[in-house]
Amino acid sequence: MLVPMRAILETAEKYRYGHAAFNMNSVGQIEAAVRVHELLRSGAILQGAEASNAFMGGEMDFMHGSAEKKRAGAKNIGDAVKKFGENSCVPIALHLDHGKSLETVKACIDGGYTGVMIDGSSLPYEDNVELTREVVKYAHPYGVTVEAELGVLAGVEDHVFSTTSTYTNPAQAIDFFKKTKCDALAISYGTMHGANKGKNTVIRREIAIAIKECMMHEGIDGFLVSHGSSTVPQEYVQQINQMGGQLENAYGIEVAQLVDVAKCGINKINVDTDIRLACTRNVMELFRDHPQLKDSPAIGSLYQDMIANPRNFDPRNYVGSIMDAIMYGKIGHEHIKLIDECMQNGAMEAIAPLLVQFGSYRKSHLIEAVTLEQMADRYKKEGI
Ligand SMILES: [Zn+2]
C-alpha cells in the first residue's frame, strides 16, 4: 500500500537505521524497485525530482521543463507507482525530491505523491522558512509528509547547483523545525550531489549528532535526511570505462559511513547515481554482447545517442527514442524490451545491497499501515 513517507521514517527512527530513497526515471525502474523492496521485505521510498517529472512528462530538455510537462510526468510516475505498489505487501511512499515551488508540490500531490520536498536552501533563511511553512500548510491537510533543506550542498543534482558547501548550523535547524513544522530536514554535513564527490569524503557526523541531540531536548518529532549519498560502486565505473566510457573522478560515499550516520540520527539516505550507473553499464553490455542490435530499427538510434557522449552515464540522455516504454511502460518491440530489462536489472542490482546494508530489509511489517487521511487527522489534532 501507499503510505505517507512519515510512517516509513518513524520506523527508521525507532529502529535506528537509515532508509534509502531512490530516484525513479522510468516505469520499468519503478516496477523493478517495487519488486526488489518486496523481495527483501523493506518499505520503499521512491522519488521523482523536478527534472524526472519533466522527463517522465516527455521533456527531453528535462532540466528546463515546463510546469505542464512536470505535471504530466508527476502523474505518469504516480500512476506507475500506484499500478505496481497499491496492492504491494510492503508500504511504499512516493516522494518529490528537490521541489522548488508550491506549484510543483501541488502537481505532485495531485499526481499521488505521499511526500514532498521543498528545497529553499538557496534562499535567505527567512524566505526558506516562509516557503517551507507555506508548503507544510498546503501538504499536511492531505496527510502528505514534508521534507525541507537547510544548508547548501556542493555538487550537481537535478536542479541543484552549488560550488560551495555551507554546513547546517544545528541551532538554526532547531529554529527551522519549530517555525516550519516540517517533518524532515535535509542537512548539509559533507555529502555532495552527483558522481564526483571526491575521493575519501568524510561525513561530518558530529553535525547530525548535534542536531538530533537538540531535537530530543526540544521535543521535536522530526527526521534528518542525508542527500548526495550515492555510494558510486567502483566496479560500475570500471566496467563502464572498460567498454568505452570516460567517467573521471567518480566517487561516492562509503557505505560504512552511511550506516554509521544512521546510528547518529540520519533517518533517510538519498541515492540516485548508483542506479544510473548500473543501468548504463547494462545497456553498454547489451550492445557489446549483441552487436547486431546496433542496427536495430527500434534501438539503433538509442545506441548512437549513448555513445555520442562517453562521459554521460544518465540514461535519460540516450533513451529519447523509446519514450513510450519509459513514460508508460508500453514496450512496442522486442528489442525495446531488452533495454527495459537493462533498466529493471540495473535498478534491482543497485537497490538490493543498500536495503540490506542500511538495514531496512525484513522490517516492512514494523511500518504502520497508516493512510493519508489518518495522517491528516493527526496533523490537525496537533495543530500542524
Ligand atoms: Zn538532494
mmCIF file of C-alpha atoms and ligand atoms in Angstrom:
data_model
loop_
_atom_site.group_PDB
_atom_site.id
_atom_site.type_symbol
_atom_site.label_atom_id
_atom_site.label_comp_id
_atom_site.label_asym_id
_atom_site.label_seq_id
_atom_site.Cartn_x
_atom_site.Cartn_y
_atom_site.Cartn_z
ATOM 1 C CA MET A 1 0.000 0.000 0.000
ATOM 2 C CA LEU A 2 0.954 3.626 -0.384
ATOM 3 C CA VAL A 3 1.688 5.372 2.912
ATOM 4 C CA PRO A 4 2.785 8.876 3.914
ATOM 5 C CA MET A 5 6.587 8.939 3.940
ATOM 6 C CA ARG A 6 6.431 9.863 7.619
ATOM 7 C CA ALA A 7 5.271 6.330 8.507
ATOM 8 C CA ILE A 8 8.418 4.840 6.990
ATOM 9 C CA LEU A 9 10.683 7.396 8.671
ATOM 10 C CA GLU A 10 9.100 6.781 12.077
ATOM 11 C CA THR A 11 10.119 3.135 11.859
ATOM 12 C CA ALA A 12 13.619 4.053 10.696
ATOM 13 C CA GLU A 13 13.924 6.376 13.702
ATOM 14 C CA LYS A 14 12.626 3.804 16.150
ATOM 15 C CA TYR A 15 14.973 1.064 14.972
ATOM 16 C CA ARG A 16 17.871 3.397 14.174
ATOM 17 C CA TYR A 17 18.561 2.530 10.562
ATOM 18 C CA GLY A 18 18.750 4.755 7.515
ATOM 19 C CA HIS A 19 16.003 4.260 4.978
ATOM 20 C CA ALA A 20 17.355 4.516 1.445
ATOM 21 C CA ALA A 21 15.326 6.628 -1.000
ATOM 22 C CA PHE A 22 15.806 6.012 -4.709
ATOM 23 C CA ASN A 23 15.088 8.269 -7.670
ATOM 24 C CA MET A 24 12.981 6.759 -10.443
ATOM 25 C CA ASN A 25 13.217 7.657 -14.106
ATOM 26 C CA SER A 26 11.206 5.014 -15.972
ATOM 27 C CA VAL A 27 8.164 2.825 -15.493
ATOM 28 C CA GLY A 28 10.449 -0.227 -15.695
ATOM 29 C CA GLN A 29 12.605 1.084 -12.862
ATOM 30 C CA ILE A 30 9.513 1.637 -10.734
ATOM 31 C CA GLU A 31 8.271 -1.901 -11.376
ATOM 32 C CA ALA A 32 11.698 -3.323 -10.522
ATOM 33 C CA ALA A 33 12.139 -1.138 -7.458
ATOM 34 C CA VAL A 34 8.805 -2.253 -6.023
ATOM 35 C CA ARG A 35 9.673 -5.896 -6.707
ATOM 36 C CA VAL A 36 13.080 -5.778 -5.024
ATOM 37 C CA HIS A 37 11.688 -3.999 -1.957
ATOM 38 C CA GLU A 38 9.036 -6.726 -1.761
ATOM 39 C CA LEU A 39 11.608 -9.484 -2.099
ATOM 40 C CA LEU A 40 13.606 -8.035 0.776
ATOM 41 C CA ARG A 41 10.504 -7.090 2.766
ATOM 42 C CA SER A 42 11.595 -3.482 3.058
ATOM 43 C CA GLY A 43 9.382 -0.404 2.988
ATOM 44 C CA ALA A 44 10.091 1.695 -0.089
ATOM 45 C CA ILE A 45 10.711 5.392 -0.643
ATOM 46 C CA LEU A 46 10.643 6.075 -4.368
ATOM 47 C CA GLN A 47 11.391 9.595 -5.548
ATOM 48 C CA GLY A 48 10.873 11.838 -8.517
ATOM 49 C CA ALA A 49 12.809 15.084 -8.733
ATOM 50 C CA GLU A 50 11.512 18.098 -10.662
ATOM 51 C CA ALA A 51 13.679 17.089 -13.607
ATOM 52 C CA SER A 52 12.486 13.470 -13.502
ATOM 53 C CA ASN A 53 8.908 14.732 -13.530
ATOM 54 C CA ALA A 54 9.675 16.844 -16.601
ATOM 55 C CA PHE A 55 11.449 13.900 -18.244
ATOM 56 C CA MET A 56 8.623 11.484 -17.440
ATOM 57 C CA GLY A 57 6.294 14.085 -18.957
ATOM 58 C CA GLY A 58 8.212 13.710 -22.212
ATOM 59 C CA GLU A 59 10.551 16.703 -21.949
ATOM 60 C CA MET A 60 13.990 15.792 -23.322
ATOM 61 C CA ASP A 61 15.441 19.110 -22.129
ATOM 62 C CA PHE A 62 14.383 17.921 -18.693
ATOM 63 C CA MET A 63 16.456 20.396 -16.697
ATOM 64 C CA HIS A 64 14.272 23.163 -18.150
ATOM 65 C CA GLY A 65 10.867 21.514 -18.229
ATOM 66 C CA SER A 66 7.634 23.482 -18.262
ATOM 67 C CA ALA A 67 5.133 23.284 -15.416
ATOM 68 C CA GLU A 68 2.807 21.434 -17.794
ATOM 69 C CA LYS A 69 5.372 18.719 -18.588
ATOM 70 C CA LYS A 70 6.240 18.344 -14.896
ATOM 71 C CA ARG A 71 2.579 17.926 -14.041
ATOM 72 C CA ALA A 72 2.159 15.249 -16.737
ATOM 73 C CA GLY A 73 5.309 13.468 -15.574
ATOM 74 C CA ALA A 74 4.296 13.532 -11.913
ATOM 75 C CA LYS A 75 1.081 11.818 -12.962
ATOM 76 C CA ASN A 76 2.926 9.204 -15.037
ATOM 77 C CA ILE A 77 5.226 8.411 -12.114
ATOM 78 C CA GLY A 78 2.284 8.389 -9.691
ATOM 79 C CA ASP A 79 0.260 6.105 -11.973
ATOM 80 C CA ALA A 80 3.138 3.626 -12.257
ATOM 81 C CA VAL A 81 3.787 3.598 -8.508
ATOM 82 C CA LYS A 82 0.075 3.001 -7.887
ATOM 83 C CA LYS A 83 -0.082 0.271 -10.537
ATOM 84 C CA PHE A 84 2.793 -1.713 -9.050
ATOM 85 C CA GLY A 85 2.569 -0.555 -5.445
ATOM 86 C CA GLU A 86 -1.045 -0.111 -4.454
ATOM 87 C CA ASN A 87 -1.550 -3.791 -3.669
ATOM 88 C CA SER A 88 2.020 -4.437 -2.630
ATOM 89 C CA CYS A 89 2.838 -6.371 0.541
ATOM 90 C CA VAL A 90 5.236 -3.584 1.602
ATOM 91 C CA PRO A 91 4.449 0.073 2.466
ATOM 92 C CA ILE A 92 5.539 2.454 -0.279
ATOM 93 C CA ALA A 93 5.989 6.217 -0.220
ATOM 94 C CA LEU A 94 6.263 8.295 -3.387
ATOM 95 C CA HIS A 95 8.220 11.445 -2.669
ATOM 96 C CA LEU A 96 9.080 14.624 -4.563
ATOM 97 C CA ASP A 97 12.823 15.268 -4.444
ATOM 98 C CA HIS A 98 14.006 18.906 -4.509
ATOM 99 C CA GLY A 99 10.716 20.618 -5.266
ATOM 100 C CA LYS A 100 11.318 24.284 -5.939
ATOM 101 C CA SER A 101 7.845 25.798 -5.727
ATOM 102 C CA LEU A 102 4.399 25.352 -4.266
ATOM 103 C CA GLU A 103 3.187 24.838 -7.819
ATOM 104 C CA THR A 104 5.324 21.699 -8.195
ATOM 105 C CA VAL A 105 4.200 20.479 -4.790
ATOM 106 C CA LYS A 106 0.559 20.826 -5.828
ATOM 107 C CA ALA A 107 1.165 18.959 -9.095
ATOM 108 C CA CYS A 108 2.846 16.101 -7.231
ATOM 109 C CA ILE A 109 0.135 15.807 -4.577
ATOM 110 C CA ASP A 110 -2.427 15.737 -7.412
ATOM 111 C CA GLY A 111 -0.340 13.000 -9.055
ATOM 112 C CA GLY A 112 -0.465 10.808 -5.955
ATOM 113 C CA TYR A 113 2.787 11.641 -4.158
ATOM 114 C CA THR A 114 2.724 10.902 -0.416
ATOM 115 C CA GLY A 115 5.735 13.045 0.464
ATOM 116 C CA VAL A 116 7.127 16.290 -0.928
ATOM 117 C CA MET A 117 10.409 18.081 -0.515
ATOM 118 C CA ILE A 118 10.550 21.833 -0.764
ATOM 119 C CA ASP A 119 14.120 22.975 -1.238
ATOM 120 C CA GLY A 120 14.507 26.585 -0.228
ATOM 121 C CA SER A 121 18.121 26.090 0.840
ATOM 122 C CA SER A 122 19.444 28.580 -1.700
ATOM 123 C CA LEU A 123 17.120 31.312 -0.364
ATOM 124 C CA PRO A 124 17.844 33.647 2.548
ATOM 125 C CA TYR A 125 16.948 31.894 5.817
ATOM 126 C CA GLU A 126 13.691 33.741 6.497
ATOM 127 C CA ASP A 127 12.494 33.133 2.938
ATOM 128 C CA ASN A 128 13.291 29.430 3.258
ATOM 129 C CA VAL A 129 11.242 29.350 6.477
ATOM 130 C CA GLU A 130 8.343 31.122 4.803
ATOM 131 C CA LEU A 131 8.291 28.918 1.684
ATOM 132 C CA THR A 132 8.547 25.740 3.746
ATOM 133 C CA ARG A 133 5.807 26.886 6.101
ATOM 134 C CA GLU A 134 3.567 27.581 3.126
ATOM 135 C CA VAL A 135 4.160 24.065 1.763
ATOM 136 C CA VAL A 136 3.534 22.471 5.169
ATOM 137 C CA LYS A 137 0.215 24.324 5.418
ATOM 138 C CA TYR A 138 -0.751 23.038 1.990
ATOM 139 C CA ALA A 139 0.501 19.432 2.308
ATOM 140 C CA HIS A 140 -0.425 18.412 5.844
ATOM 141 C CA PRO A 141 -4.212 18.616 5.297
ATOM 142 C CA TYR A 142 -3.625 15.930 2.635
ATOM 143 C CA GLY A 143 -1.595 13.868 5.117
ATOM 144 C CA VAL A 144 1.461 14.360 2.910
ATOM 145 C CA THR A 145 4.913 14.426 4.557
ATOM 146 C CA VAL A 146 7.114 17.497 4.042
ATOM 147 C CA GLU A 147 10.892 17.474 3.786
ATOM 148 C CA ALA A 148 12.849 20.748 3.673
ATOM 149 C CA GLU A 149 16.527 21.616 3.363
ATOM 150 C CA LEU A 150 18.823 23.845 5.372
ATOM 151 C CA GLY A 151 22.448 24.444 4.476
ATOM 152 C CA VAL A 152 23.865 24.164 0.993
ATOM 153 C CA LEU A 153 25.320 21.030 -0.534
ATOM 154 C CA ALA A 154 28.031 21.195 -3.115
ATOM 155 C CA GLY A 155 27.629 19.386 -6.404
ATOM 156 C CA VAL A 156 25.172 18.843 -9.167
ATOM 157 C CA GLU A 157 21.849 17.110 -8.970
ATOM 158 C CA ASP A 158 18.625 17.693 -10.811
ATOM 159 C CA HIS A 159 18.114 21.438 -10.449
ATOM 160 C CA VAL A 160 20.620 21.655 -7.637
ATOM 161 C CA PHE A 161 23.748 23.611 -8.428
ATOM 162 C CA SER A 162 26.278 24.885 -5.986
ATOM 163 C CA THR A 163 30.024 25.105 -5.996
ATOM 164 C CA THR A 164 30.452 25.746 -2.297
ATOM 165 C CA SER A 165 29.217 23.952 0.788
ATOM 166 C CA THR A 166 27.826 25.616 3.842
ATOM 167 C CA TYR A 167 27.193 23.143 6.620
ATOM 168 C CA THR A 168 23.939 23.253 8.517
ATOM 169 C CA ASN A 169 24.005 25.240 11.750
ATOM 170 C CA PRO A 170 22.448 22.950 14.413
ATOM 171 C CA ALA A 171 20.881 25.828 16.369
ATOM 172 C CA GLN A 172 19.289 27.143 13.203
ATOM 173 C CA ALA A 173 17.975 23.648 12.350
ATOM 174 C CA ILE A 174 16.039 23.610 15.626
ATOM 175 C CA ASP A 175 14.610 27.056 14.969
ATOM 176 C CA PHE A 176 13.665 25.909 11.460
ATOM 177 C CA PHE A 177 11.797 22.818 12.674
ATOM 178 C CA LYS A 178 9.908 24.910 15.227
ATOM 179 C CA LYS A 179 8.907 27.638 12.800
ATOM 180 C CA THR A 180 8.007 25.491 9.797
ATOM 181 C CA LYS A 181 6.626 22.302 11.414
ATOM 182 C CA CYS A 182 8.207 20.329 8.584
ATOM 183 C CA ASP A 183 8.525 16.571 9.112
ATOM 184 C CA ALA A 184 12.037 16.047 7.816
ATOM 185 C CA LEU A 185 15.089 18.165 7.160
ATOM 186 C CA ALA A 186 17.910 17.572 4.694
ATOM 187 C CA ILE A 187 21.150 18.778 6.218
ATOM 188 C CA SER A 188 24.475 19.758 4.765
ATOM 189 C CA TYR A 189 27.253 17.882 6.558
ATOM 190 C CA GLY A 190 29.822 16.910 3.985
ATOM 191 C CA THR A 191 27.952 14.892 1.376
ATOM 192 C CA MET A 192 27.665 16.152 -2.156
ATOM 193 C CA HIS A 193 25.342 15.663 -5.106
ATOM 194 C CA GLY A 194 26.395 13.886 -8.293
ATOM 195 C CA ALA A 195 29.018 11.261 -9.119
ATOM 196 C CA ASN A 196 32.066 13.377 -8.354
ATOM 197 C CA LYS A 197 32.103 13.647 -4.609
ATOM 198 C CA GLY A 198 35.883 13.398 -4.449
ATOM 199 C CA LYS A 199 37.865 10.506 -3.097
ATOM 200 C CA ASN A 200 37.718 9.715 0.624
ATOM 201 C CA THR A 201 34.858 12.013 1.562
ATOM 202 C CA VAL A 202 34.441 12.162 5.324
ATOM 203 C CA ILE A 203 30.961 12.996 6.579
ATOM 204 C CA ARG A 204 30.810 15.485 9.472
ATOM 205 C CA ARG A 205 28.779 13.117 11.633
ATOM 206 C CA GLU A 206 29.003 15.451 14.633
ATOM 207 C CA ILE A 207 26.637 17.849 12.860
ATOM 208 C CA ALA A 208 23.951 15.157 12.659
ATOM 209 C CA ILE A 209 24.585 14.221 16.303
ATOM 210 C CA ALA A 210 24.321 17.846 17.457
ATOM 211 C CA ILE A 211 21.041 18.438 15.641
ATOM 212 C CA LYS A 212 19.489 15.186 16.834
ATOM 213 C CA GLU A 213 20.505 15.813 20.446
ATOM 214 C CA CYS A 214 18.977 19.284 20.369
ATOM 215 C CA MET A 215 15.813 17.900 18.773
ATOM 216 C CA MET A 216 15.421 15.423 21.611
ATOM 217 C CA HIS A 217 15.913 18.160 24.209
ATOM 218 C CA GLU A 218 13.337 20.346 22.495
ATOM 219 C CA GLY A 219 10.869 17.519 21.933
ATOM 220 C CA ILE A 220 10.944 17.917 18.153
ATOM 221 C CA ASP A 221 9.414 14.908 16.452
ATOM 222 C CA GLY A 222 11.221 15.157 13.121
ATOM 223 C CA PHE A 223 13.685 13.343 10.907
ATOM 224 C CA LEU A 224 17.049 14.068 9.318
ATOM 225 C CA VAL A 225 17.890 13.348 5.704
ATOM 226 C CA SER A 226 21.230 12.737 4.027
ATOM 227 C CA HIS A 227 21.277 13.940 0.422
ATOM 228 C CA GLY A 228 24.067 13.373 -2.062
ATOM 229 C CA SER A 229 24.658 9.930 -0.607
ATOM 230 C CA SER A 230 25.151 7.688 -3.612
ATOM 231 C CA THR A 231 27.827 5.093 -3.000
ATOM 232 C CA VAL A 232 29.106 5.019 -6.622
ATOM 233 C CA PRO A 233 30.294 1.379 -6.629
ATOM 234 C CA GLN A 234 33.705 1.453 -8.265
ATOM 235 C CA GLU A 235 33.137 -1.701 -10.273
ATOM 236 C CA TYR A 236 30.310 0.043 -12.147
ATOM 237 C CA VAL A 237 32.654 2.879 -13.069
ATOM 238 C CA GLN A 238 35.421 0.493 -14.149
ATOM 239 C CA GLN A 239 33.061 -1.658 -16.202
ATOM 240 C CA ILE A 240 31.644 1.399 -17.995
ATOM 241 C CA ASN A 241 35.106 2.730 -18.727
ATOM 242 C CA GLN A 242 36.309 -0.678 -19.981
ATOM 243 C CA MET A 243 33.522 -0.560 -22.555
ATOM 244 C CA GLY A 244 34.412 2.888 -23.850
ATOM 245 C CA GLY A 245 33.001 5.189 -21.192
ATOM 246 C CA GLN A 246 35.070 8.113 -19.991
ATOM 247 C CA LEU A 247 33.978 8.665 -16.412
ATOM 248 C CA GLU A 248 36.548 10.549 -14.380
ATOM 249 C CA ASN A 249 36.806 11.103 -10.633
ATOM 250 C CA ALA A 250 33.585 9.211 -9.996
ATOM 251 C CA TYR A 251 33.480 8.529 -6.276
ATOM 252 C CA GLY A 252 30.661 8.187 -3.758
ATOM 253 C CA ILE A 253 30.200 7.911 -0.008
ATOM 254 C CA GLU A 254 31.378 4.744 1.738
ATOM 255 C CA VAL A 255 28.518 2.506 2.812
ATOM 256 C CA ALA A 256 30.108 2.136 6.267
ATOM 257 C CA GLN A 257 29.902 5.892 6.872
ATOM 258 C CA LEU A 258 26.241 5.944 5.888
ATOM 259 C CA VAL A 259 25.472 3.051 8.218
ATOM 260 C CA ASP A 260 27.296 4.945 10.954
ATOM 261 C CA VAL A 261 25.436 8.236 10.494
ATOM 262 C CA ALA A 262 22.121 6.387 10.589
ATOM 263 C CA LYS A 263 23.015 5.459 14.156
ATOM 264 C CA CYS A 264 23.716 9.152 14.794
ATOM 265 C CA GLY A 265 20.216 10.212 13.775
ATOM 266 C CA ILE A 266 20.063 10.229 9.971
ATOM 267 C CA ASN A 267 16.764 8.581 9.015
ATOM 268 C CA LYS A 268 16.710 8.822 5.214
ATOM 269 C CA ILE A 269 19.534 8.386 2.741
ATOM 270 C CA ASN A 270 19.101 9.595 -0.848
ATOM 271 C CA VAL A 271 20.672 7.518 -3.604
ATOM 272 C CA ASP A 272 20.402 8.328 -7.295
ATOM 273 C CA THR A 273 23.673 7.955 -9.185
ATOM 274 C CA ASP A 274 24.128 4.241 -8.356
ATOM 275 C CA ILE A 275 21.033 3.262 -10.359
ATOM 276 C CA ARG A 276 22.030 5.398 -13.337
ATOM 277 C CA LEU A 277 25.470 3.785 -13.414
ATOM 278 C CA ALA A 278 24.142 0.219 -13.168
ATOM 279 C CA CYS A 279 21.566 0.807 -15.928
ATOM 280 C CA THR A 280 24.116 2.357 -18.283
ATOM 281 C CA ARG A 281 26.606 -0.450 -17.617
ATOM 282 C CA ASN A 282 23.855 -2.949 -18.511
ATOM 283 C CA VAL A 283 22.923 -1.181 -21.750
ATOM 284 C CA MET A 284 26.592 -0.999 -22.784
ATOM 285 C CA GLU A 285 26.973 -4.722 -22.110
ATOM 286 C CA LEU A 286 23.870 -5.486 -24.154
ATOM 287 C CA PHE A 287 25.326 -3.809 -27.258
ATOM 288 C CA ARG A 288 28.773 -5.276 -26.631
ATOM 289 C CA ASP A 289 27.408 -8.821 -26.413
ATOM 290 C CA HIS A 290 24.860 -8.403 -29.223
ATOM 291 C CA PRO A 291 26.486 -6.005 -31.702
ATOM 292 C CA GLN A 292 23.770 -6.692 -34.300
ATOM 293 C CA LEU A 293 21.423 -4.634 -32.076
ATOM 294 C CA LYS A 294 23.358 -1.514 -33.079
ATOM 295 C CA ASP A 295 21.483 -1.732 -36.418
ATOM 296 C CA SER A 296 18.088 -2.412 -34.837
ATOM 297 C CA PRO A 297 15.324 -0.188 -36.212
ATOM 298 C CA ALA A 298 13.927 0.020 -32.661
ATOM 299 C CA ILE A 299 17.033 0.760 -30.590
ATOM 300 C CA GLY A 300 19.848 1.543 -33.059
ATOM 301 C CA SER A 301 19.419 5.276 -32.555
ATOM 302 C CA LEU A 302 19.454 4.769 -28.788
ATOM 303 C CA TYR A 303 22.904 3.208 -29.186
ATOM 304 C CA GLN A 304 24.104 6.160 -31.261
ATOM 305 C CA ASP A 305 22.758 8.598 -28.682
ATOM 306 C CA MET A 306 24.513 6.689 -25.917
ATOM 307 C CA ILE A 307 27.978 6.562 -27.496
ATOM 308 C CA ALA A 308 27.736 10.187 -28.617
ATOM 309 C CA ASN A 309 28.792 11.255 -25.120
ATOM 310 C CA PRO A 310 31.112 8.781 -23.357
ATOM 311 C CA ARG A 311 31.172 10.996 -20.257
ATOM 312 C CA ASN A 312 27.439 10.627 -19.764
ATOM 313 C CA PHE A 313 26.019 7.861 -17.601
ATOM 314 C CA ASP A 314 22.471 9.206 -17.222
ATOM 315 C CA PRO A 315 20.063 7.032 -19.258
ATOM 316 C CA ARG A 316 17.730 9.995 -19.695
ATOM 317 C CA ASN A 317 20.216 11.427 -22.161
ATOM 318 C CA TYR A 318 20.013 8.468 -24.563
ATOM 319 C CA VAL A 319 16.553 6.874 -24.238
ATOM 320 C CA GLY A 320 14.677 9.642 -26.061
ATOM 321 C CA SER A 321 13.768 7.281 -28.922
ATOM 322 C CA ILE A 322 11.862 4.848 -26.668
ATOM 323 C CA MET A 323 9.829 7.243 -24.531
ATOM 324 C CA ASP A 324 6.606 5.225 -24.754
ATOM 325 C CA ALA A 325 8.367 2.482 -22.844
ATOM 326 C CA ILE A 326 9.986 4.907 -20.398
ATOM 327 C CA MET A 327 6.897 7.004 -19.649
ATOM 328 C CA TYR A 328 4.099 4.472 -19.883
ATOM 329 C CA GLY A 329 5.727 1.034 -19.850
ATOM 330 C CA LYS A 330 4.480 0.443 -23.405
ATOM 331 C CA ILE A 331 7.008 -1.924 -24.939
ATOM 332 C CA GLY A 332 6.444 -1.776 -28.704
ATOM 333 C CA HIS A 333 9.294 -4.011 -29.884
ATOM 334 C CA GLU A 334 11.214 -6.993 -28.550
ATOM 335 C CA HIS A 335 14.464 -5.026 -28.671
ATOM 336 C CA ILE A 336 12.949 -2.286 -26.524
ATOM 337 C CA LYS A 337 12.121 -4.997 -24.035
ATOM 338 C CA LEU A 338 15.851 -5.749 -23.809
ATOM 339 C CA ILE A 339 16.557 -2.117 -22.857
ATOM 340 C CA ASP A 340 13.741 -2.192 -20.325
ATOM 341 C CA GLU A 341 15.311 -5.289 -18.785
ATOM 342 C CA CYS A 342 18.640 -3.443 -18.547
ATOM 343 C CA MET A 343 16.853 -0.681 -16.615
ATOM 344 C CA GLN A 344 14.967 -3.092 -14.381
ATOM 345 C CA ASN A 345 18.017 -5.203 -13.595
ATOM 346 C CA GLY A 346 20.174 -2.126 -13.011
ATOM 347 C CA ALA A 347 17.689 -0.718 -10.531
ATOM 348 C CA MET A 348 17.429 -4.005 -8.649
ATOM 349 C CA GLU A 349 21.187 -4.539 -8.557
ATOM 350 C CA ALA A 350 21.819 -1.047 -7.181
ATOM 351 C CA ILE A 351 18.955 -1.118 -4.681
ATOM 352 C CA ALA A 352 19.147 -4.599 -3.141
ATOM 353 C CA PRO A 353 22.531 -4.397 -1.382
ATOM 354 C CA LEU A 354 21.704 -1.000 0.151
ATOM 355 C CA LEU A 355 18.447 -2.261 1.650
ATOM 356 C CA VAL A 356 20.464 -4.982 3.352
ATOM 357 C CA GLN A 357 23.461 -2.844 4.307
ATOM 358 C CA PHE A 358 21.455 0.139 5.563
ATOM 359 C CA GLY A 359 19.177 -2.228 7.469
ATOM 360 C CA SER A 360 15.632 -1.682 6.174
ATOM 361 C CA TYR A 361 15.230 -5.238 4.868
ATOM 362 C CA ARG A 362 12.844 -7.561 6.743
ATOM 363 C CA LYS A 363 11.387 -4.561 8.577
ATOM 364 C CA SER A 364 8.403 -3.705 6.370
ATOM 365 C CA HIS A 365 5.997 -5.267 8.881
ATOM 366 C CA LEU A 366 7.182 -2.782 11.517
ATOM 367 C CA ILE A 367 5.916 0.166 9.474
ATOM 368 C CA GLU A 368 2.475 1.384 10.451
ATOM 369 C CA ALA A 369 -0.101 0.945 7.691
ATOM 370 C CA VAL A 370 -1.480 4.442 8.100
ATOM 371 C CA THR A 371 -3.444 6.187 5.346
ATOM 372 C CA LEU A 372 -3.037 9.761 4.164
ATOM 373 C CA GLU A 373 -6.433 10.580 5.655
ATOM 374 C CA GLN A 374 -5.452 9.232 9.067
ATOM 375 C CA MET A 375 -2.191 11.154 8.937
ATOM 376 C CA ALA A 376 -4.064 14.322 8.004
ATOM 377 C CA ASP A 377 -6.233 13.859 11.111
ATOM 378 C CA ARG A 378 -3.149 13.545 13.298
ATOM 379 C CA TYR A 379 -1.640 16.743 11.922
ATOM 380 C CA LYS A 380 -4.952 18.501 12.513
ATOM 381 C CA LYS A 381 -5.170 17.345 16.119
ATOM 382 C CA GLU A 382 -1.630 18.540 16.771
ATOM 383 C CA GLY A 383 -2.279 21.792 15.005
ATOM 384 C CA ILE A 384 0.458 21.308 12.390
HETATM 385 ZN ZN ZN B 1 19.449 16.166 -2.983
#
